[in-house]
Structure formats: structure tokens, C-alpha cells
Amino acid sequence: MLTNSGEDGYVTQDTLEYYQTRAKSGSMLMTEYMYVTENGGPALTWKRGREQLAAYDDKFLPQLRKLAQTMKSAGNKAIMQIAHTGREANYRAMQGKQVYAPTGLEDGSDFSFLPYKVHSLSDEQIQEIIAGFGQATKRAIDAGFDGVEIHGANHYLIQQFVSAYSNHRTDHWGGSVEKRMNFPLAVVKTVMEVVNKYAPKDFIVGYRISPEEIHGQNVGYTWHESTQLINQITKQFDLDYVHLSMLNFDSKPGDALLLDADGQAANKFKDSDKPFATLFQPYLNGSKEIIVGGITSKAKAEAALALADLVAVGRENIIDPDFAQKILNHQEDQIVTTLSVEQAQQNHMTPGLIDTFSGPTAAIPLSGAENIQSLHQGFGGWTEMTYPQNSETK
């Protein structure tokens, strides 16, 4: 979950305090995503200039080492999540710089929901980004992290390549579903080459994926295609785990709303009553499975563990960093599931996180977010951002 605590990509004291507070929250802690090339982020910057963290240059290494040490201070594993945000890199547009995606204006892609222009990546730029994932992995190793998670979910660049909605290329990187898989496969290949050359043998590599991409009448891919991708990744590479990015741990195909041509709800993709966690298992080829979403109690954690190998806790960990410890200590009745001002302050919820969840355009639900509106400091989403009136804006 993005803390929006970075400063020009650097880890800050806010960042360290947030992760220190959560150092005992699980056996494996994962950072928010870090962008792997300068044009790969930030995806969302709030008005006072804080943003996501970066791993595209060695200049970030000293602070990344501090972050790894902080996350591992209670004896657990620390995983760096690495990503390129593609068309979501709105801060670069705010700076008057170009923003890129698999296909953009040059190839007829319509991203009218964005207030800035998006350009198509050249083959040379694609190769540079692939190399950037490898270089960021090397920095994770050098900084003392125990692994990396390749972020192929949540509409960032890797997912944009897989999506038929976002990727209209007709070359090696797009067209058929097989060609749309070439970019994520190339990224994983590069990461694994770096790991095999530089990392200790127990270094962890995971891959995060959104099981389906369905929004309104726009269909990027279904679970049939995403499992095909995971099957190829886990067959070709010794991946430790696959992380399914979901709003609820028991999400099923078609849970996202699909609209027909008349704007009515359609059930075209509700083609299985099984949860994604079960549907993906035949395609893991020995890799472990992590699921996430809506886990706020011991009962839900146990239900999730009945479906998958490992459970990730995101939003509940923001509200109550002691969630797992309370379960282990048989103190389930003390778990806090609704955010308050006191909880936000006591648990070092960063100002960026507070603004993200308490703003008028907050897209991700968090129980009790309405209680911290008094802490809101001005971020109102993309609609309130100012983009320079130059050739790169609409």
C-alpha cells in the first residue's frame, strides 16, 4: 500500500517510522512499489510534494539500506516491490515531461480519462525499462532486501502490456495474447538473471497480478488469459510465489462490473463459481500462492489460508499493525478494524496515506476513513492537480 512518504523518490523519516511500527506485523514485509526508471513514476503525488519511492539510481541506496534494516528489525523478511507505472506516471506530466504506455496517441489509443497525453513506447525504450527492472533488483540485493516482487497488477505498465484494452501494438510486444505476454516474460527473465548472478540462494522472487481486467464495457483480459500468463512464467522460471491482487480474498470471475452495450449489468464473465485462488492453482507449477483482500479477523485469515498458501494483509495492517500479533496472542477481541484519529497518529499513518484515504475522491475503501477527515491536508486526487499548458497536456 503506497505511503506517499517519499521525497523526490527518497525514503524519508516518515517512511521509516511507518515501517518500523509494522516490523512485527508479519513474517514477510513488503514495501510499496518502487519505480524502476525515472519515467516509471510517480503515479500519484500529493500537493506538498511527497510521492512514491524510487529504485532507478544508485543514489537511493543509502536510504534503501536503512529501509531494509528497519523492516527486518524484528527478524522478518523484507521484500522490495518493483514497478513501472506507464500511463499512470502523472507527476512526470505535471513536470511537462512525456508519459508512456504500450500504445498512446501515435497508435490511436484513447485515454480520455487522463488530463495529459500518453505516448507509445519505442522498442528501445521498452528494452531500457526491462533493463531497469534488473537494475532495481540488483539494488534490492545490495540494500539487503530478502527478495523482490514484480508488480504486474493494478493497471501499471506490465498489466498495460497484457491488456488488450491498453495494448494495441502489432509488433513483438502486442497483438495476440501470446505476444502481449512477451513484456512480462522479458521482465521476469531479466530479474531472474540478476538474482541468479548476484543474490544469495534464498533470495525470494514473486509476481503480483490482477486476475482479470474488466471495467464497464472495457475488457483487458479475463482469468483465462491471466492464468495462461502465470502458467508460462512459472514454467519458465523458478518463481517463489504468485500474489493475486484482489479487493476480497475470495473474489471470483466477473465480480468486477461488466456493462453491455445498453449500459446494463452483464454476467458474461461469471463463468465459474470458484474463487480466483482456486482457479490459479493448476497453473502455479510449484510456486506458492499469496492472496489478499478484506482480511480483518482471525476467521477471515483462516478462511483465506484454506484457499492459498499465504495471506497478505494490507488495509487492516494500516489500521492495526498489531493485527497478527493479537491473533497469535489470542487477543482477537482487541483487534481494531475501524480507523480513528488516535489510531492514525499512534500507528504512524503517513500524511500521504491519510490524504489518500480521507480525500473526497478516495477510490480505495478503508473502514473509518471518514473519522480522519480532520487530518486531511489538501490532496483531492487527479482532478485537483495542475498540469502545465504545453504540448504534453490536453
Short mmCIF file of C-alpha atoms in Angstrom, two decimals:
data_model
loop_
_atom_site.label_atom_id
_atom_site.label_comp_id
_atom_site.label_asym_id
_atom_site.label_seq_id
_atom_site.Cartn_x
_atom_site.Cartn_y
_atom_site.Cartn_z
CA MET A 1 0.00 0.00 0.00
CA LEU A 2 1.51 3.33 -1.05
CA THR A 3 2.54 5.51 1.88
CA ASN A 4 3.18 8.53 -0.37
CA SER A 5 6.02 9.39 2.01
CA GLY A 6 8.95 9.66 -0.40
CA GLU A 7 10.70 12.91 -1.22
CA ASP A 8 11.96 13.03 -4.81
CA GLY A 9 11.91 9.25 -4.62
CA TYR A 10 13.99 9.06 -1.43
CA VAL A 11 12.97 7.22 1.74
CA THR A 12 12.10 9.75 4.48
CA GLN A 13 11.76 9.62 8.25
CA ASP A 14 8.00 9.26 7.75
CA THR A 15 8.70 6.16 5.66
CA LEU A 16 10.96 4.61 8.29
CA GLU A 17 8.54 5.29 11.15
CA TYR A 18 5.66 3.75 9.21
CA TYR A 19 7.57 0.52 8.51
CA GLN A 20 9.15 0.38 11.98
CA THR A 21 5.67 0.43 13.51
CA ARG A 22 4.77 -2.57 11.33
CA ALA A 23 8.01 -4.53 11.73
CA LYS A 24 6.22 -7.21 13.78
CA SER A 25 3.08 -7.30 11.65
CA GLY A 26 4.04 -10.40 9.64
CA SER A 27 6.80 -12.84 8.80
CA MET A 28 7.39 -11.11 5.46
CA LEU A 29 7.00 -7.36 4.96
CA MET A 30 6.61 -5.83 1.53
CA THR A 31 7.37 -2.29 0.53
CA GLU A 32 5.08 -0.16 -1.53
CA TYR A 33 6.11 -0.32 -5.18
CA MET A 34 9.31 1.44 -6.21
CA TYR A 35 9.62 2.72 -9.76
CA VAL A 36 12.50 1.28 -11.76
CA THR A 37 13.19 4.05 -14.29
CA GLU A 38 12.86 7.80 -13.92
CA ASN A 39 9.88 7.88 -16.30
CA GLY A 40 8.29 4.97 -14.45
CA GLY A 41 6.71 7.06 -11.72
CA PRO A 42 5.46 8.57 -9.54
CA ALA A 43 1.89 7.54 -10.24
CA LEU A 44 0.27 9.84 -7.73
CA THR A 45 1.81 12.81 -5.97
CA TRP A 46 0.01 14.86 -3.40
CA LYS A 47 0.24 18.61 -3.28
CA ARG A 48 3.06 19.02 -0.79
CA GLY A 49 5.43 17.06 -3.00
CA ARG A 50 5.58 13.65 -1.31
CA GLU A 51 5.43 10.68 -3.61
CA GLN A 52 6.25 7.00 -4.05
CA LEU A 53 9.74 5.60 -3.52
CA ALA A 54 12.26 5.10 -6.31
CA ALA A 55 14.92 2.49 -7.10
CA TYR A 56 16.12 3.66 -10.52
CA ASP A 57 19.51 5.02 -9.41
CA ASP A 58 22.31 4.10 -7.01
CA LYS A 59 21.81 7.44 -5.27
CA PHE A 60 18.83 5.89 -3.47
CA LEU A 61 20.88 3.02 -2.00
CA PRO A 62 21.86 4.55 1.39
CA GLN A 63 18.23 5.22 2.30
CA LEU A 64 17.08 1.90 0.85
CA ARG A 65 19.56 0.17 3.17
CA LYS A 66 18.00 1.99 6.13
CA LEU A 67 14.57 0.88 4.99
CA ALA A 68 15.61 -2.77 4.64
CA GLN A 69 17.20 -2.71 8.11
CA THR A 70 14.08 -1.15 9.59
CA MET A 71 11.76 -3.69 8.00
CA LYS A 72 13.95 -6.60 9.18
CA SER A 73 14.45 -5.29 12.71
CA ALA A 74 12.06 -7.85 14.22
CA GLY A 75 13.64 -10.78 12.38
CA ASN A 76 11.27 -10.99 9.43
CA LYS A 77 11.85 -10.90 5.67
CA ALA A 78 11.83 -7.64 3.70
CA ILE A 79 10.62 -7.64 0.09
CA MET A 80 11.02 -4.74 -2.33
CA GLN A 81 8.13 -4.36 -4.76
CA ILE A 82 9.29 -3.02 -8.14
CA ALA A 83 7.18 -1.47 -10.89
CA HIS A 84 6.87 0.90 -13.81
CA THR A 85 3.62 2.85 -13.79
CA GLY A 86 3.37 3.50 -17.54
CA ARG A 87 0.49 5.83 -18.35
CA GLU A 88 -0.14 6.39 -14.63
CA ALA A 89 3.05 8.48 -14.16
CA ASN A 90 1.08 11.68 -13.79
CA TYR A 91 3.80 13.54 -11.90
CA ARG A 92 6.00 13.48 -15.00
CA ALA A 93 3.14 15.11 -16.90
CA MET A 94 2.91 17.72 -14.15
CA GLN A 95 6.59 18.43 -14.82
CA GLY A 96 5.86 18.85 -18.52
CA LYS A 97 7.55 15.56 -19.42
CA GLN A 98 6.25 12.79 -21.64
CA VAL A 99 4.30 9.87 -20.21
CA TYR A 100 4.46 6.47 -21.89
CA ALA A 101 2.40 3.32 -22.36
CA PRO A 102 2.49 0.31 -24.70
CA THR A 103 0.42 2.38 -27.12
CA GLY A 104 -0.52 6.04 -26.98
CA LEU A 105 -1.62 8.87 -29.22
CA GLU A 106 0.58 7.74 -32.08
CA ASP A 107 -1.31 4.46 -32.29
CA GLY A 108 -4.83 5.72 -31.72
CA SER A 109 -5.17 4.81 -28.04
CA ASP A 110 -7.82 6.86 -26.29
CA PHE A 111 -7.02 7.65 -22.68
CA SER A 112 -9.51 10.49 -22.43
CA PHE A 113 -9.87 9.82 -18.70
CA LEU A 114 -6.36 11.25 -18.25
CA PRO A 115 -5.73 15.01 -18.32
CA TYR A 116 -2.44 14.61 -20.20
CA LYS A 117 -1.12 12.97 -23.35
CA VAL A 118 0.24 9.43 -23.38
CA HIS A 119 2.85 8.34 -25.92
CA SER A 120 3.74 4.94 -27.37
CA LEU A 121 6.94 3.34 -26.17
CA SER A 122 9.61 2.66 -28.78
CA ASP A 123 11.32 -0.72 -28.84
CA GLU A 124 14.48 0.90 -27.48
CA GLN A 125 12.55 2.38 -24.56
CA ILE A 126 10.96 -0.98 -23.83
CA GLN A 127 14.39 -2.58 -23.63
CA GLU A 128 15.56 0.18 -21.28
CA ILE A 129 12.61 -0.44 -18.96
CA ILE A 130 13.22 -4.19 -18.95
CA ALA A 131 16.85 -3.49 -18.02
CA GLY A 132 15.58 -1.11 -15.33
CA PHE A 133 13.76 -3.95 -13.59
CA GLY A 134 17.03 -5.87 -13.49
CA GLN A 135 18.98 -2.88 -12.17
CA ALA A 136 16.40 -2.23 -9.46
CA THR A 137 16.65 -5.89 -8.45
CA LYS A 138 20.43 -5.52 -8.09
CA ARG A 139 19.86 -2.50 -5.84
CA ALA A 140 17.42 -4.51 -3.73
CA ILE A 141 20.13 -7.15 -3.29
CA ASP A 142 22.79 -4.54 -2.46
CA ALA A 143 20.47 -2.79 0.01
CA GLY A 144 19.91 -6.00 1.97
CA PHE A 145 16.37 -6.87 0.98
CA ASP A 146 15.44 -10.55 1.07
CA GLY A 147 13.56 -10.52 -2.22
CA VAL A 148 11.66 -8.59 -4.85
CA GLU A 149 8.08 -8.70 -6.01
CA ILE A 150 7.49 -7.80 -9.66
CA HIS A 151 4.36 -5.67 -9.73
CA GLY A 152 2.34 -6.85 -12.71
CA ALA A 153 -1.05 -5.71 -11.37
CA ASN A 154 -3.24 -2.67 -10.70
CA HIS A 155 -3.05 -1.13 -14.18
CA TYR A 156 0.66 -0.34 -14.10
CA LEU A 157 2.88 -0.88 -17.13
CA ILE A 158 3.21 -4.66 -17.02
CA GLN A 159 -0.56 -5.05 -16.86
CA GLN A 160 -0.93 -2.43 -19.59
CA PHE A 161 1.10 -4.68 -21.90
CA VAL A 162 -1.04 -7.71 -21.05
CA SER A 163 -4.30 -5.79 -21.53
CA ALA A 164 -5.98 -5.84 -24.93
CA TYR A 165 -7.64 -2.56 -23.96
CA SER A 166 -4.32 -0.79 -23.34
CA ASN A 167 -2.03 -2.56 -25.80
CA HIS A 168 -2.78 -2.09 -29.50
CA ARG A 169 0.70 -2.87 -30.75
CA THR A 170 1.23 -5.12 -33.76
CA ASP A 171 4.89 -5.97 -33.18
CA HIS A 172 6.69 -8.39 -30.85
CA TRP A 173 5.08 -6.70 -27.84
CA GLY A 174 1.39 -6.82 -28.77
CA GLY A 175 -1.45 -8.29 -30.77
CA SER A 176 -2.23 -11.86 -29.76
CA VAL A 177 -2.38 -12.81 -26.10
CA GLU A 178 0.91 -14.67 -26.60
CA LYS A 179 2.63 -11.51 -27.84
CA ARG A 180 1.07 -9.40 -25.10
CA MET A 181 2.78 -11.74 -22.64
CA ASN A 182 6.24 -11.07 -24.08
CA PHE A 183 6.89 -7.98 -21.95
CA PRO A 184 6.17 -9.56 -18.54
CA LEU A 185 8.12 -12.65 -19.57
CA ALA A 186 11.09 -10.49 -20.56
CA VAL A 187 10.92 -8.62 -17.24
CA VAL A 188 10.87 -11.84 -15.21
CA LYS A 189 13.75 -13.25 -17.29
CA THR A 190 15.90 -10.20 -16.61
CA VAL A 191 15.11 -10.18 -12.90
CA MET A 192 15.93 -13.88 -12.58
CA GLU A 193 19.23 -13.43 -14.42
CA VAL A 194 20.27 -10.76 -11.92
CA VAL A 195 19.12 -12.85 -8.96
CA ASN A 196 20.98 -15.94 -10.17
CA LYS A 197 24.16 -13.91 -10.66
CA TYR A 198 24.23 -11.69 -7.57
CA ALA A 199 21.75 -12.80 -4.91
CA PRO A 200 22.05 -15.37 -2.11
CA LYS A 201 20.36 -18.68 -2.88
CA ASP A 202 17.42 -17.96 -0.59
CA PHE A 203 16.56 -14.65 -2.29
CA ILE A 204 12.81 -14.51 -2.93
CA VAL A 205 11.16 -13.56 -6.23
CA GLY A 206 7.40 -13.09 -6.53
CA TYR A 207 5.00 -11.82 -9.17
CA ARG A 208 1.84 -9.82 -8.47
CA ILE A 209 -1.08 -10.00 -10.89
CA SER A 210 -4.67 -8.81 -11.13
CA PRO A 211 -6.68 -11.93 -12.07
CA GLU A 212 -8.88 -10.05 -14.54
CA GLU A 213 -9.27 -6.58 -16.05
CA ILE A 214 -12.92 -5.70 -16.60
CA HIS A 215 -14.27 -2.16 -16.22
CA GLY A 216 -17.63 -1.16 -17.63
CA GLN A 217 -17.51 -2.14 -21.29
CA ASN A 218 -13.71 -2.25 -21.34
CA VAL A 219 -12.22 -5.73 -21.12
CA GLY A 220 -8.45 -6.00 -20.96
CA TYR A 221 -8.26 -9.70 -20.18
CA THR A 222 -10.07 -12.47 -18.33
CA TRP A 223 -8.80 -15.04 -15.86
CA HIS A 224 -8.36 -17.48 -18.73
CA GLU A 225 -5.64 -15.23 -20.15
CA SER A 226 -4.04 -14.29 -16.84
CA THR A 227 -3.69 -17.94 -15.83
CA GLN A 228 -2.10 -18.58 -19.22
CA LEU A 229 0.50 -15.91 -18.39
CA ILE A 230 1.16 -17.30 -14.91
CA ASN A 231 1.49 -20.79 -16.37
CA GLN A 232 4.21 -19.55 -18.73
CA ILE A 233 6.05 -17.58 -16.04
CA THR A 234 6.10 -20.41 -13.51
CA LYS A 235 7.03 -22.99 -16.15
CA GLN A 236 9.95 -20.98 -17.48
CA PHE A 237 11.28 -19.54 -14.22
CA ASP A 238 11.82 -20.71 -10.65
CA LEU A 239 9.36 -18.26 -9.14
CA ASP A 240 8.80 -18.45 -5.38
CA TYR A 241 5.25 -17.16 -5.33
CA VAL A 242 2.38 -15.60 -7.26
CA HIS A 243 0.46 -12.82 -5.49
CA LEU A 244 -3.16 -12.31 -6.59
CA SER A 245 -4.19 -8.67 -6.22
CA MET A 246 -7.88 -8.62 -5.24
CA LEU A 247 -10.30 -6.45 -3.30
CA ASN A 248 -11.52 -9.56 -1.45
CA PHE A 249 -9.56 -12.75 -0.85
CA ASP A 250 -12.42 -14.91 -2.14
CA SER A 251 -13.12 -12.86 -5.29
CA LYS A 252 -14.50 -14.79 -8.27
CA PRO A 253 -14.58 -14.24 -12.05
CA GLY A 254 -16.86 -11.44 -13.11
CA ASP A 255 -17.01 -9.79 -9.70
CA ALA A 256 -15.98 -6.60 -11.48
CA LEU A 257 -18.98 -4.99 -13.13
CA LEU A 258 -19.31 -5.57 -16.87
CA LEU A 259 -21.79 -3.43 -18.79
CA ASP A 260 -23.46 -4.41 -22.03
CA ALA A 261 -23.97 -2.01 -24.95
CA ASP A 262 -27.06 -0.55 -23.26
CA GLY A 263 -25.20 0.11 -20.04
CA GLN A 264 -26.89 -2.75 -18.21
CA ALA A 265 -25.04 -5.14 -15.95
CA ALA A 266 -23.92 -8.26 -17.80
CA ASN A 267 -22.72 -11.59 -16.43
CA LYS A 268 -20.75 -12.70 -19.46
CA PHE A 269 -17.58 -13.40 -17.49
CA LYS A 270 -19.15 -15.01 -14.43
CA ASP A 271 -18.14 -18.37 -15.85
CA SER A 272 -17.02 -20.05 -12.63
CA ASP A 273 -18.25 -20.22 -9.05
CA LYS A 274 -14.73 -20.97 -7.84
CA PRO A 275 -12.60 -18.20 -6.33
CA PHE A 276 -9.56 -16.99 -8.25
CA ALA A 277 -7.32 -18.56 -5.60
CA THR A 278 -8.58 -22.00 -6.60
CA LEU A 279 -8.64 -21.31 -10.34
CA PHE A 280 -4.98 -20.25 -10.41
CA GLN A 281 -3.58 -23.24 -8.54
CA PRO A 282 -3.29 -25.64 -11.51
CA TYR A 283 -1.08 -23.07 -13.24
CA LEU A 284 1.41 -22.35 -10.43
CA ASN A 285 3.78 -25.23 -11.27
CA GLY A 286 5.12 -25.45 -7.73
CA SER A 287 5.14 -21.74 -6.90
CA LYS A 288 3.35 -20.68 -3.72
CA GLU A 289 0.18 -18.59 -3.85
CA ILE A 290 -0.49 -15.41 -1.87
CA ILE A 291 -3.97 -13.89 -1.70
CA VAL A 292 -5.09 -10.59 -0.24
CA GLY A 293 -8.22 -8.56 0.35
CA GLY A 294 -10.71 -7.92 3.15
CA ILE A 295 -8.90 -9.88 5.85
CA THR A 296 -9.93 -8.20 9.10
CA SER A 297 -10.33 -11.07 11.59
CA LYS A 298 -8.88 -14.42 12.59
CA ALA A 299 -11.82 -16.19 10.96
CA LYS A 300 -11.23 -14.46 7.63
CA ALA A 301 -7.49 -15.15 7.83
CA GLU A 302 -8.21 -18.84 8.40
CA ALA A 303 -10.72 -18.87 5.53
CA ALA A 304 -8.11 -17.31 3.26
CA LEU A 305 -5.46 -19.82 4.34
CA ALA A 306 -7.86 -22.59 3.41
CA LEU A 307 -7.69 -21.26 -0.16
CA ALA A 308 -4.00 -20.39 -0.56
CA ASP A 309 -0.52 -20.95 0.87
CA LEU A 310 -0.02 -17.47 2.28
CA VAL A 311 -2.17 -14.49 3.21
CA ALA A 312 -1.25 -10.83 2.79
CA VAL A 313 -2.85 -8.16 4.95
CA GLY A 314 -2.93 -4.61 3.59
CA ARG A 315 -5.66 -2.23 4.71
CA GLU A 316 -6.16 -3.88 8.10
CA ASN A 317 -2.42 -3.56 8.71
CA ILE A 318 -2.73 0.19 8.15
CA ILE A 319 -5.46 0.40 10.78
CA ASP A 320 -3.96 -2.04 13.29
CA PRO A 321 -0.29 -3.03 12.82
CA ASP A 322 -0.67 -5.48 15.73
CA PHE A 323 -3.36 -7.48 13.90
CA ALA A 324 -1.27 -10.65 13.51
CA GLN A 325 0.29 -10.40 16.98
CA LYS A 326 -3.14 -10.13 18.57
CA ILE A 327 -4.25 -13.30 16.80
CA LEU A 328 -1.10 -15.13 17.91
CA ASN A 329 -1.63 -13.96 21.49
CA HIS A 330 -5.33 -14.94 21.50
CA GLN A 331 -6.39 -11.30 21.75
CA GLU A 332 -8.76 -11.26 18.80
CA ASP A 333 -11.25 -9.18 20.77
CA GLN A 334 -8.69 -6.36 20.84
CA ILE A 335 -8.25 -6.13 17.06
CA VAL A 336 -9.11 -2.66 15.79
CA THR A 337 -10.97 -2.68 12.47
CA THR A 338 -12.13 0.94 12.21
CA LEU A 339 -9.69 3.79 11.80
CA SER A 340 -9.70 6.74 14.19
CA VAL A 341 -7.60 9.86 14.57
CA GLU A 342 -5.87 8.25 17.55
CA GLN A 343 -5.08 5.08 15.57
CA ALA A 344 -3.75 7.07 12.61
CA GLN A 345 -1.41 9.08 14.82
CA GLN A 346 -0.36 6.27 17.14
CA ASN A 347 0.45 3.92 14.26
CA HIS A 348 2.42 6.47 12.22
CA MET A 349 0.00 6.56 9.33
CA THR A 350 1.87 8.88 6.97
CA PRO A 351 0.35 12.20 5.87
CA GLY A 352 0.30 10.85 2.33
CA LEU A 353 -1.73 7.82 3.38
CA ILE A 354 -4.09 9.99 5.39
CA ASP A 355 -4.70 12.24 2.40
CA THR A 356 -5.18 9.26 0.09
CA PHE A 357 -7.92 7.69 2.20
CA SER A 358 -9.62 10.78 3.61
CA GLY A 359 -9.93 12.82 0.41
CA PRO A 360 -13.20 13.43 -1.46
CA THR A 361 -12.13 11.24 -4.38
CA ALA A 362 -10.67 8.34 -2.37
CA ALA A 363 -11.08 5.25 -4.56
CA ILE A 364 -10.00 2.55 -2.09
CA PRO A 365 -12.33 1.86 0.86
CA LEU A 366 -10.87 1.92 4.36
CA SER A 367 -13.09 1.38 7.37
CA GLY A 368 -13.28 4.56 9.41
CA ALA A 369 -11.72 6.81 6.76
CA GLU A 370 -14.46 9.34 7.45
CA ASN A 371 -13.14 9.65 11.01
CA ILE A 372 -9.82 11.10 9.89
CA GLN A 373 -11.11 13.82 7.59
CA SER A 374 -9.97 16.37 10.15
CA LEU A 375 -6.40 15.28 9.38
CA HIS A 376 -6.86 15.73 5.63
CA GLN A 377 -4.34 18.24 4.31
CA GLY A 378 -5.49 19.08 0.83
CA PHE A 379 -4.99 16.24 -1.59
CA GLY A 380 -8.08 15.76 -3.72
CA GLY A 381 -6.97 13.42 -6.50
CA TRP A 382 -6.00 13.98 -10.11
CA THR A 383 -8.83 16.45 -10.69
CA GLU A 384 -7.18 18.95 -8.34
CA MET A 385 -3.71 18.64 -9.82
CA THR A 386 -2.26 21.33 -12.03
CA TYR A 387 -0.74 20.32 -15.35
CA PRO A 388 1.35 22.79 -17.39
CA GLN A 389 -0.34 24.11 -20.51
CA ASN A 390 2.17 22.86 -23.03
CA SER A 391 2.31 20.29 -25.81
CA GLU A 392 2.18 17.39 -23.37
CA THR A 393 -1.19 18.30 -21.84
CA LYS A 394 -4.65 18.25 -23.31
#
